[in-house]
Amino acid sequence: MRTIIQGLVGGVIAFIIGAALLGIVRLAFGLSFWGGEASLVAGWLAFVIGWLLGVGVWEYWVREWFNLPVKKFEATGTSRYFTFCTDHKVVGIQYLVTFLGLFLLAGLLAMVMRAELMAPGRNYMSGATYNNVMSLHGTIMVFVGVAATVGAFGNYILPIMIGAEDMAFPRLNALSFWFVPPVAILLLASVFSNGYDTGWTGYATLASSTREGVIFYNLAFFTVGFSSILGAVNILTTVIALRAKGMYWGRLPIFVWASLGTAILSLIFTQFIALAMIMSLLDRVAGFSFFDAFAGGDPLLYQNVFWFYSHPAVYVMILPGLGIALEIISVFSRKPLFAYKWAVFGMMGVVVLSALVWAHHMFTSGMDSPLRIPFMITTELISVPTGLVFLTALGTMWGGKLILKTPMLFALAVIFNFLIGGITGIFLSDVPVDIQLQDTFFVVAHFHYTIVGGGIFALFAGIYYWYPKMTGRMYNERQGKIQFWWMFIGFNLTFIPMFWAGLNGMNRRIADYVPDLGNINFFTSMSAFFLGIGFLLFVYNMAVSLKKGEVAADNPWGGYTLEWQTSSPPPLENFDTPPEVVGDPYGYGEPDAKHVIFPAPAATD
Amino acid sequence: MKKDLIIAVILWFVFTAVGEYWAFNANMFPIAAAEEAVFLDDAFRLLIILAMPVFTLVLTFLFFSILRYRSKGDPDSDGPPMRTNTPLAAGWLAITTGLAIFVVINPGLKGMAELSANPNADLVIQVTGEQWHWDVSYPQYDLTYQRATQIALPADARVKFELTSTDVIHSLWIPAFRLKMDAVPGRDTSFYVTPTEIVDTEMDSNVRVQCAELCGTGHARMQMAVRIMEPDEFEAWVAEAKAMTMSGDMEGMDMGSSSDSMDGMDNMDSESDNMDGMDSGDGDMDMDTDSGMDMDSGDSDMDMDSGSDDMNMNSDSDG
């Protein structure tokens, strides 16, 4: 708690200083002291600096650098999770819990949207309010998608999987998490300034003419980008430099490969979203005209820069999930991961191709018509490396001994849902067909199948799979299975009808629709409420099992990867003796398979 | 396992056959009111036909494995250590690549070529999007409708829609045509369509113009009715519309008076400044547009809280 109070105090002081400095400059130019949006932007940028100084930068970097006495605040027990803690396992839990909270909040917003869409006409809210709710839902969910899985398990599990003691840059790791709380506060604060109605995409030129709440969106997206980039640098460095002895590239668990691909994407592309946000802010606040067609700009420029990040970002959301699903399928089929190298090749193929597909979001934007062809080709082709993941999943299961426990059920659902998401993606990438489907509920259904059905189901698979490792206790298996079926059925009942609605004249982001679509929307809303209740079961299971769950064994699933070869939960530096990797992690069923040995400590001295 | 494989492949064939039967015969589309709609539906159907074997392959093997290989309780031994099968993986890669390239060509490139095959238009309709209404003009007939509530189209004529916007990005979508195109400020975009069916919005709500790009508060209701007529009926409509214009009804149209444009500067508190022009222009349309949908005009419960009139000033010269 102390950390958060320090951060808030530092942030507020800095906000005042930042806004005041701008105010003085404004006064010097004969303007009013308070410049509205401009002052908010200046204040916010200062707030972030003040917040970071308050939560730990002052203690961990500044004082130490200048040889001042450092009084580090080392907490233990639960209170660690509220501090600037450099233990990667604490950071992983911080990410997981924070983003689960945001996920539930944004899920609640989805319920509000479905309530309004239950019947045609205005039911509970104005068009403006609906747009605010929709925009906030989308933005928060995108942040959750980008950061939840790789933030939680990329931090907690990945270093253990490669036999490292911690991440390569532990302080940077803590820093990258502490960017998140102010972003959450900022997004929620947008509600008090009437919100913003641009959706999560914030297209020009709506963004420059709409309510002032849109700057909260711009600043939040800009700020959370730092978290992504720092996290990506850390994961890349950790995987390159801190692998245990004998952990050759060909022996890396598939989840590590997936996280590596994710980190490459985040590192390269996140700066483009920051650029899009800065240009959008400058247009609005400082009177630039990057996107204003009537002052020499081009609204399509925004879309190009925005999607240059935001398409790779969907692979940031889905790749770690596919990695988790494949890990689990191998362990719970008791078979080696089939065609491992092909799967790695597929994931890296996705990373490369994802840089070349962004304009498929713009097929009806009025871009030069023949220019759409290369993007159609690259987008169709990206289904090829993705397809290798399906080959691996099916090949691994074939002839295995499937243990259908909760993590496995979720992992199999990832394959099922992502198949539907992937195949409908082909429809959207084909220009003639996309002309009808673009900006309809078909698109809404498609990306929920990939990002929720793939990414979020994989997040749940990972939570159930690693719950015993992270907490030292088992979750309730029966409740877990009930929650799985509840969520799986609810999810499919919610999103399958949306394909039909989109094909039949329901466009997205609308508070109201033609009466003919009333029945399908009523059904969808009911299914969505059912789906929403399913998450309460999950929260209950997790919360109760934390105290009352059976004490977990070190390796309850019989997994070969390194995180199962240490205690549950692992000690501070993960292993009592440094592990040495002697084989690949998927030798299930092979008589003499061994992934790791722990040489006697005496040998090290 | 060899027996399992044979069973699974047979199941795959069966499911594919059932799926293809559905794909070829299912009536999954709303009304198709234009030539383009018919062949775009065929393109959609072709994709389903091509995707079906892939879809059933994964599902068959997924569910076959789940049902056939599930173990009751914890198994006492591991499965067979199959590592990889290079011919299988390479074949998988080749087939999926081939399929991807196939769909690029057909329906992808083929459909694109078909859509832009004929650049000769019988009728040009210019549409300008503006928060939250459409201005429609027929330059060949000197007809202009500000804040139009309806578009009249002749059947069996090739119509070119020329689009632009004066403020933010809008998108003109007519679901029954399967076509949409964004209206972008500062840009001229267009598409061609050949309406075929004699239908209007009242008969089927998919025969409507719907804004398909999020454009702010009034986005959902930024609609227009569409009425497709027999060519001679359309001629009569044009003649009547021109007669009305001659008789001076043009005064009712919104000429963008600048006095009420200026007080829209504050985004938050101008509830009323959009209302001045709301009822004008509508009287010029000689058809009944009360179709049960909430059209943009005269819809008093719409909370237009963003004063967009400061951008409306020049709309006439742009349109």
Short mmCIF file of N, CA, C and O in Angstrom, two decimals, chain A residues 268-331:
data_model
loop_
_atom_site.label_atom_id
_atom_site.label_comp_id
_atom_site.label_asym_id
_atom_site.label_seq_id
_atom_site.Cartn_x
_atom_site.Cartn_y
_atom_site.Cartn_z
N ILE A 268 9.11 -4.46 -31.92
CA ILE A 268 9.21 -3.76 -33.20
C ILE A 268 8.02 -2.85 -33.43
O ILE A 268 8.16 -1.73 -33.91
N PHE A 269 6.83 -3.31 -33.09
CA PHE A 269 5.64 -2.60 -33.58
C PHE A 269 4.99 -1.64 -32.60
O PHE A 269 4.24 -0.76 -33.01
N THR A 270 5.27 -1.80 -31.30
CA THR A 270 4.55 -0.95 -30.34
C THR A 270 4.80 0.52 -30.57
O THR A 270 3.94 1.37 -30.35
N GLN A 271 6.00 0.84 -31.05
CA GLN A 271 6.29 2.27 -31.27
C GLN A 271 5.35 2.90 -32.30
O GLN A 271 5.14 4.10 -32.27
N PHE A 272 4.78 2.06 -33.18
CA PHE A 272 3.89 2.65 -34.18
C PHE A 272 2.55 3.07 -33.58
O PHE A 272 1.94 4.03 -34.03
N ILE A 273 2.11 2.33 -32.56
CA ILE A 273 0.87 2.76 -31.92
C ILE A 273 1.14 4.04 -31.14
O ILE A 273 0.31 4.95 -31.11
N ALA A 274 2.32 4.11 -30.52
CA ALA A 274 2.67 5.35 -29.82
C ALA A 274 2.67 6.51 -30.80
O ALA A 274 2.16 7.60 -30.51
N LEU A 275 3.22 6.26 -31.98
CA LEU A 275 3.27 7.30 -33.02
C LEU A 275 1.84 7.72 -33.42
O LEU A 275 1.54 8.91 -33.50
N ALA A 276 0.99 6.73 -33.65
CA ALA A 276 -0.39 7.05 -34.03
C ALA A 276 -1.05 7.90 -32.95
O ALA A 276 -1.76 8.87 -33.25
N MET A 277 -0.82 7.53 -31.69
CA MET A 277 -1.46 8.26 -30.59
C MET A 277 -0.91 9.69 -30.49
O MET A 277 -1.63 10.64 -30.26
N ILE A 278 0.43 9.82 -30.65
CA ILE A 278 1.04 11.15 -30.55
C ILE A 278 0.52 12.04 -31.67
O ILE A 278 0.14 13.20 -31.46
N MET A 279 0.48 11.50 -32.89
CA MET A 279 0.02 12.32 -34.01
C MET A 279 -1.43 12.74 -33.81
O MET A 279 -1.82 13.87 -34.10
N SER A 280 -2.22 11.79 -33.29
CA SER A 280 -3.62 12.09 -33.06
C SER A 280 -3.77 13.18 -32.00
O SER A 280 -4.57 14.11 -32.14
N LEU A 281 -2.96 13.07 -30.94
CA LEU A 281 -3.00 14.09 -29.88
C LEU A 281 -2.56 15.45 -30.41
O LEU A 281 -3.17 16.48 -30.10
N LEU A 282 -1.49 15.45 -31.19
CA LEU A 282 -0.99 16.72 -31.71
C LEU A 282 -2.02 17.38 -32.62
O LEU A 282 -2.20 18.60 -32.60
N ASP A 283 -2.70 16.56 -33.41
CA ASP A 283 -3.76 17.10 -34.26
C ASP A 283 -4.81 17.80 -33.41
O ASP A 283 -5.28 18.89 -33.73
N ARG A 284 -5.16 17.15 -32.32
CA ARG A 284 -6.28 17.63 -31.53
C ARG A 284 -5.89 18.78 -30.61
O ARG A 284 -6.58 19.79 -30.54
N VAL A 285 -4.77 18.59 -29.93
CA VAL A 285 -4.41 19.53 -28.86
C VAL A 285 -3.57 20.69 -29.38
O VAL A 285 -3.75 21.83 -28.97
N ALA A 286 -2.67 20.38 -30.30
CA ALA A 286 -1.72 21.43 -30.71
C ALA A 286 -2.01 21.98 -32.10
O ALA A 286 -1.25 22.80 -32.60
N GLY A 287 -3.09 21.53 -32.73
CA GLY A 287 -3.45 22.11 -34.01
C GLY A 287 -2.59 21.67 -35.18
O GLY A 287 -2.55 22.33 -36.21
N PHE A 288 -1.90 20.56 -35.04
CA PHE A 288 -1.24 19.97 -36.22
C PHE A 288 -2.31 19.48 -37.18
O PHE A 288 -3.49 19.46 -36.83
N SER A 289 -1.93 19.05 -38.36
CA SER A 289 -2.96 18.56 -39.26
C SER A 289 -2.49 17.34 -40.03
O SER A 289 -2.58 17.28 -41.24
N PHE A 290 -1.95 16.36 -39.28
CA PHE A 290 -1.52 15.12 -39.94
C PHE A 290 -2.68 14.46 -40.67
O PHE A 290 -2.51 13.91 -41.75
N PHE A 291 -3.85 14.50 -40.04
CA PHE A 291 -4.96 13.70 -40.55
C PHE A 291 -6.11 14.55 -41.07
O PHE A 291 -7.14 14.02 -41.46
N ASP A 292 -5.95 15.87 -41.03
CA ASP A 292 -7.05 16.74 -41.44
C ASP A 292 -6.97 17.00 -42.93
O ASP A 292 -6.11 17.73 -43.42
N ALA A 293 -7.90 16.40 -43.67
CA ALA A 293 -7.83 16.48 -45.13
C ALA A 293 -7.96 17.91 -45.63
O ALA A 293 -7.44 18.25 -46.69
N PHE A 294 -8.64 18.76 -44.85
CA PHE A 294 -8.87 20.12 -45.33
C PHE A 294 -7.73 21.05 -44.94
O PHE A 294 -7.80 22.26 -45.14
N ALA A 295 -6.68 20.48 -44.33
CA ALA A 295 -5.50 21.28 -44.02
C ALA A 295 -4.24 20.54 -44.46
O ALA A 295 -3.19 20.66 -43.85
N GLY A 296 -4.36 19.73 -45.49
CA GLY A 296 -3.18 19.09 -46.05
C GLY A 296 -2.87 17.71 -45.52
O GLY A 296 -1.90 17.09 -45.93
N GLY A 297 -3.69 17.22 -44.57
CA GLY A 297 -3.42 15.90 -44.02
C GLY A 297 -4.21 14.82 -44.73
O GLY A 297 -4.86 15.06 -45.74
N ASP A 298 -4.16 13.61 -44.17
CA ASP A 298 -4.87 12.49 -44.79
C ASP A 298 -5.41 11.56 -43.69
O ASP A 298 -4.63 10.98 -42.95
N PRO A 299 -6.72 11.42 -43.61
CA PRO A 299 -7.29 10.55 -42.57
C PRO A 299 -6.83 9.10 -42.70
O PRO A 299 -6.75 8.38 -41.71
N LEU A 300 -6.54 8.65 -43.91
CA LEU A 300 -6.12 7.25 -44.08
C LEU A 300 -4.72 7.01 -43.53
O LEU A 300 -4.37 5.88 -43.20
N LEU A 301 -3.93 8.08 -43.41
CA LEU A 301 -2.60 7.92 -42.82
C LEU A 301 -2.72 7.34 -41.42
O LEU A 301 -1.96 6.46 -41.03
N TYR A 302 -3.71 7.85 -40.66
CA TYR A 302 -3.89 7.33 -39.30
C TYR A 302 -4.12 5.83 -39.34
O TYR A 302 -3.53 5.07 -38.59
N GLN A 303 -5.01 5.40 -40.24
CA GLN A 303 -5.34 3.96 -40.28
C GLN A 303 -4.11 3.13 -40.62
O GLN A 303 -3.91 2.05 -40.07
N ASN A 304 -3.30 3.65 -41.53
CA ASN A 304 -2.08 2.90 -41.88
C ASN A 304 -1.15 2.74 -40.69
O ASN A 304 -0.66 1.65 -40.41
N VAL A 305 -0.90 3.86 -39.99
CA VAL A 305 0.02 3.78 -38.84
C VAL A 305 -0.61 2.92 -37.74
O VAL A 305 0.06 2.06 -37.15
N PHE A 306 -1.90 3.14 -37.50
CA PHE A 306 -2.58 2.42 -36.42
C PHE A 306 -2.53 0.91 -36.64
O PHE A 306 -2.16 0.14 -35.76
N TRP A 307 -2.89 0.48 -37.84
CA TRP A 307 -2.95 -0.96 -38.09
C TRP A 307 -1.57 -1.56 -38.28
O TRP A 307 -1.39 -2.78 -38.16
N PHE A 308 -0.59 -0.74 -38.59
CA PHE A 308 0.77 -1.28 -38.69
C PHE A 308 1.21 -1.87 -37.36
O PHE A 308 1.96 -2.84 -37.32
N TYR A 309 0.70 -1.28 -36.25
CA TYR A 309 0.87 -1.94 -34.95
C TYR A 309 -0.25 -2.93 -34.68
O TYR A 309 -0.02 -4.05 -34.26
N SER A 310 -1.47 -2.47 -34.91
CA SER A 310 -2.59 -3.19 -34.30
C SER A 310 -2.88 -4.52 -34.97
O SER A 310 -3.53 -5.35 -34.37
N HIS A 311 -2.40 -4.73 -36.20
CA HIS A 311 -2.55 -6.11 -36.65
C HIS A 311 -1.53 -7.05 -36.03
O HIS A 311 -1.92 -8.08 -35.50
N PRO A 312 -0.24 -6.70 -36.06
CA PRO A 312 0.69 -7.55 -35.29
C PRO A 312 0.23 -7.75 -33.84
O PRO A 312 0.45 -8.80 -33.26
N ALA A 313 -0.44 -6.74 -33.28
CA ALA A 313 -0.89 -6.87 -31.88
C ALA A 313 -1.83 -8.04 -31.68
O ALA A 313 -1.86 -8.62 -30.60
N VAL A 314 -2.61 -8.40 -32.70
CA VAL A 314 -3.49 -9.54 -32.47
C VAL A 314 -2.68 -10.84 -32.36
O VAL A 314 -3.10 -11.77 -31.69
N TYR A 315 -1.51 -10.87 -32.99
CA TYR A 315 -0.65 -12.04 -32.79
C TYR A 315 0.06 -11.98 -31.45
O TYR A 315 0.38 -13.01 -30.87
N VAL A 316 0.29 -10.74 -30.95
CA VAL A 316 0.77 -10.61 -29.58
C VAL A 316 -0.26 -11.24 -28.63
O VAL A 316 0.08 -11.88 -27.64
N MET A 317 -1.54 -11.07 -28.97
CA MET A 317 -2.58 -11.61 -28.09
C MET A 317 -2.70 -13.13 -28.20
O MET A 317 -3.00 -13.80 -27.23
N ILE A 318 -2.47 -13.66 -29.40
CA ILE A 318 -2.83 -15.07 -29.61
C ILE A 318 -1.61 -16.01 -29.51
O ILE A 318 -1.75 -17.14 -29.07
N LEU A 319 -0.41 -15.54 -29.89
CA LEU A 319 0.74 -16.47 -29.90
C LEU A 319 1.01 -17.12 -28.54
O LEU A 319 1.16 -18.34 -28.48
N PRO A 320 1.10 -16.34 -27.44
CA PRO A 320 1.37 -17.01 -26.16
C PRO A 320 0.28 -18.01 -25.83
O PRO A 320 0.57 -19.08 -25.26
N GLY A 321 -0.96 -17.70 -26.22
CA GLY A 321 -2.06 -18.62 -25.96
C GLY A 321 -1.88 -19.93 -26.69
O GLY A 321 -2.09 -21.01 -26.14
N LEU A 322 -1.46 -19.85 -27.97
CA LEU A 322 -1.22 -21.09 -28.72
C LEU A 322 -0.09 -21.88 -28.08
O LEU A 322 -0.13 -23.11 -28.03
N GLY A 323 0.93 -21.16 -27.61
CA GLY A 323 2.04 -21.83 -26.92
C GLY A 323 1.56 -22.60 -25.70
O GLY A 323 1.91 -23.77 -25.50
N ILE A 324 0.72 -21.96 -24.90
CA ILE A 324 0.19 -22.61 -23.69
C ILE A 324 -0.63 -23.84 -24.08
O ILE A 324 -0.48 -24.91 -23.50
N ALA A 325 -1.50 -23.66 -25.09
CA ALA A 325 -2.37 -24.78 -25.49
C ALA A 325 -1.51 -25.98 -25.91
O ALA A 325 -1.79 -27.12 -25.52
N LEU A 326 -0.43 -25.73 -26.68
CA LEU A 326 0.40 -26.86 -27.14
C LEU A 326 1.14 -27.51 -25.97
O LEU A 326 1.26 -28.74 -25.92
N GLU A 327 1.66 -26.69 -25.02
CA GLU A 327 2.29 -27.28 -23.83
C GLU A 327 1.34 -28.25 -23.14
O GLU A 327 1.70 -29.38 -22.82
N ILE A 328 0.11 -27.75 -22.93
CA ILE A 328 -0.85 -28.54 -22.15
C ILE A 328 -1.26 -29.79 -22.92
O ILE A 328 -1.36 -30.88 -22.35
N ILE A 329 -1.48 -29.65 -24.23
CA ILE A 329 -1.92 -30.81 -25.01
C ILE A 329 -0.86 -31.91 -24.97
O ILE A 329 -1.17 -33.09 -24.87
N SER A 330 0.41 -31.51 -25.00
CA SER A 330 1.48 -32.52 -24.94
C SER A 330 1.46 -33.25 -23.59
O SER A 330 1.47 -34.47 -23.53
N VAL A 331 1.41 -32.47 -22.50
CA VAL A 331 1.46 -33.10 -21.17
C VAL A 331 0.23 -33.98 -20.93
O VAL A 331 0.35 -35.10 -20.43
#
